[in-house]
Amino acid sequence: MLRYTLMRFGIFVGCLLVVWGLVYTGLAPRGLGDSNGLWIILLALVFSAPISLVVLRKERDRASERIVRRVERVKANLEANRNQEDVADDAARTQTQAQSQAQAQSQAQAQTQQGQAQAS
């Protein structure tokens, strides 16, 4: 991605120099008043955008493939983490339910024994 950005910036700087040269020699119109610098930058942006679109197509495709792979890897890691959390949560719930059932059985047995002791 950095490579693509630097290449695009290089194309912009090249267009900026060409436009500056054209304005300086009088082949391209000057801006009004003090806006000449802004005019040169604007023209350079207008010229560099379509050039970048055509010239950097392959590099842009490579960069987007890298981004897609990175996003897919992050999604896989998130899914793996989510599955680990689910397993841990299920284990904790199973353990809690088993303890609750054991306590309920112990209380039922204790009540049964108390009832038998009172009946005797």
Tab-separated table of C-alpha atoms in Angstrom:
chain	number	residue	atom	x	y	z
A	1	MET	CA	0.000	0.000	0.000
A	2	LEU	CA	2.873	2.342	0.769
A	3	ARG	CA	4.384	1.593	-2.621
A	4	TYR	CA	1.140	2.538	-4.388
A	5	THR	CA	0.850	5.734	-2.363
A	6	LEU	CA	4.432	6.732	-3.136
A	7	MET	CA	3.953	6.004	-6.838
A	8	ARG	CA	0.788	8.089	-6.897
A	9	PHE	CA	2.551	10.920	-5.085
A	10	GLY	CA	5.389	10.700	-7.621
A	11	ILE	CA	2.945	11.040	-10.502
A	12	PHE	CA	1.394	14.065	-8.784
A	13	VAL	CA	4.791	15.707	-8.275
A	14	GLY	CA	5.678	15.047	-11.928
A	15	CYS	CA	2.408	16.635	-13.062
A	16	LEU	CA	2.986	19.521	-10.678
A	17	LEU	CA	6.379	20.224	-12.235
A	18	VAL	CA	4.999	19.973	-15.773
A	19	VAL	CA	2.059	22.290	-14.990
A	20	TRP	CA	4.363	24.730	-13.213
A	21	GLY	CA	6.616	24.768	-16.275
A	22	LEU	CA	3.656	25.325	-18.592
A	23	VAL	CA	2.320	28.197	-16.464
A	24	TYR	CA	5.791	29.709	-16.057
A	25	THR	CA	6.408	29.705	-19.818
A	26	GLY	CA	2.931	31.092	-20.505
A	27	LEU	CA	1.601	28.018	-22.341
A	28	ALA	CA	-1.038	27.513	-19.627
A	29	PRO	CA	-3.011	30.413	-18.097
A	30	ARG	CA	-1.959	31.934	-14.812
A	31	GLY	CA	-4.322	32.082	-11.843
A	32	LEU	CA	-6.016	35.295	-10.840
A	33	GLY	CA	-4.090	37.505	-8.455
A	34	ASP	CA	-2.324	35.527	-5.724
A	35	SER	CA	-4.083	32.262	-6.586
A	36	ASN	CA	-1.416	31.100	-9.032
A	37	GLY	CA	-0.022	28.456	-6.629
A	38	LEU	CA	-3.455	27.064	-5.927
A	39	TRP	CA	-4.202	27.042	-9.671
A	40	ILE	CA	-1.036	25.049	-10.378
A	41	ILE	CA	-1.855	22.496	-7.652
A	42	LEU	CA	-5.428	22.157	-8.892
A	43	LEU	CA	-4.312	21.570	-12.476
A	44	ALA	CA	-1.718	19.037	-11.295
A	45	LEU	CA	-4.427	17.140	-9.385
A	46	VAL	CA	-6.737	17.162	-12.401
A	47	PHE	CA	-4.003	15.779	-14.674
A	48	SER	CA	-2.487	13.277	-12.218
A	49	ALA	CA	-5.767	11.551	-11.278
A	50	PRO	CA	-6.533	9.948	-14.661
A	51	ILE	CA	-2.854	9.200	-15.260
A	52	SER	CA	-2.685	7.368	-11.911
A	53	LEU	CA	-5.898	5.539	-12.712
A	54	VAL	CA	-4.439	4.091	-15.907
A	55	VAL	CA	-0.746	3.729	-15.086
A	56	LEU	CA	-1.106	2.299	-11.578
A	57	ARG	CA	-3.914	-0.175	-12.307
A	58	LYS	CA	-1.763	-3.287	-11.700
A	59	GLU	CA	-0.230	-1.880	-8.522
A	60	ARG	CA	-3.674	-0.902	-7.240
A	61	ASP	CA	-4.943	-4.435	-7.914
A	62	ARG	CA	-1.971	-5.925	-6.035
A	63	ALA	CA	-2.569	-3.594	-3.096
A	64	SER	CA	-6.268	-4.466	-2.981
A	65	GLU	CA	-5.451	-8.199	-3.046
A	66	ARG	CA	-3.132	-7.717	-0.079
A	67	ILE	CA	-5.849	-5.825	1.772
A	68	VAL	CA	-8.420	-8.544	1.022
A	69	ARG	CA	-6.048	-11.249	2.304
A	70	ARG	CA	-5.386	-9.242	5.458
A	71	VAL	CA	-9.110	-8.713	6.091
A	72	GLU	CA	-9.821	-12.426	5.545
A	73	ARG	CA	-7.041	-13.334	7.994
A	74	VAL	CA	-8.471	-10.960	10.610
A	75	LYS	CA	-11.956	-12.407	10.089
A	76	ALA	CA	-10.596	-15.949	10.519
A	77	ASN	CA	-8.798	-14.918	13.720
A	78	LEU	CA	-11.967	-13.309	15.063
A	79	GLU	CA	-13.973	-16.433	14.282
A	80	ALA	CA	-11.364	-18.622	15.986
A	81	ASN	CA	-11.450	-16.383	19.061
A	82	ARG	CA	-15.242	-16.427	19.052
A	83	ASN	CA	-15.224	-20.236	18.905
A	84	GLN	CA	-12.744	-20.409	21.796
A	85	GLU	CA	-14.977	-18.134	23.848
A	86	ASP	CA	-18.013	-20.285	23.025
A	87	VAL	CA	-16.224	-23.461	24.116
A	88	ALA	CA	-15.046	-21.839	27.344
A	89	ASP	CA	-18.512	-20.417	28.005
A	90	ASP	CA	-20.183	-23.782	27.360
A	91	ALA	CA	-17.704	-25.521	29.677
A	92	ALA	CA	-18.326	-22.975	32.425
A	93	ARG	CA	-22.087	-23.298	32.057
A	94	THR	CA	-21.903	-27.097	32.124
A	95	GLN	CA	-19.773	-26.976	35.257
A	96	THR	CA	-22.132	-24.502	36.926
A	97	GLN	CA	-25.176	-26.601	36.027
A	98	ALA	CA	-23.503	-29.749	37.364
A	99	GLN	CA	-22.680	-27.990	40.633
A	100	SER	CA	-26.248	-26.666	40.912
A	101	GLN	CA	-27.673	-30.134	40.324
A	102	ALA	CA	-25.308	-31.656	42.883
A	103	GLN	CA	-26.333	-29.045	45.449
A	104	ALA	CA	-30.019	-29.621	44.721
A	105	GLN	CA	-29.566	-33.380	45.128
A	106	SER	CA	-27.685	-32.875	48.389
A	107	GLN	CA	-30.421	-30.624	49.718
A	108	ALA	CA	-33.124	-33.101	48.648
A	109	GLN	CA	-31.290	-35.955	50.361
A	110	ALA	CA	-30.827	-33.868	53.498
A	111	GLN	CA	-34.540	-33.005	53.550
A	112	THR	CA	-35.442	-36.645	52.983
A	113	GLN	CA	-33.197	-37.711	55.839
A	114	GLN	CA	-34.677	-35.041	58.112
A	115	GLY	CA	-38.186	-36.163	57.172
A	116	GLN	CA	-37.314	-39.783	57.941
A	117	ALA	CA	-35.701	-38.829	61.233
A	118	GLN	CA	-38.780	-36.871	62.307
A	119	ALA	CA	-41.100	-39.718	61.290
A	120	SER	CA	-39.180	-42.203	63.418
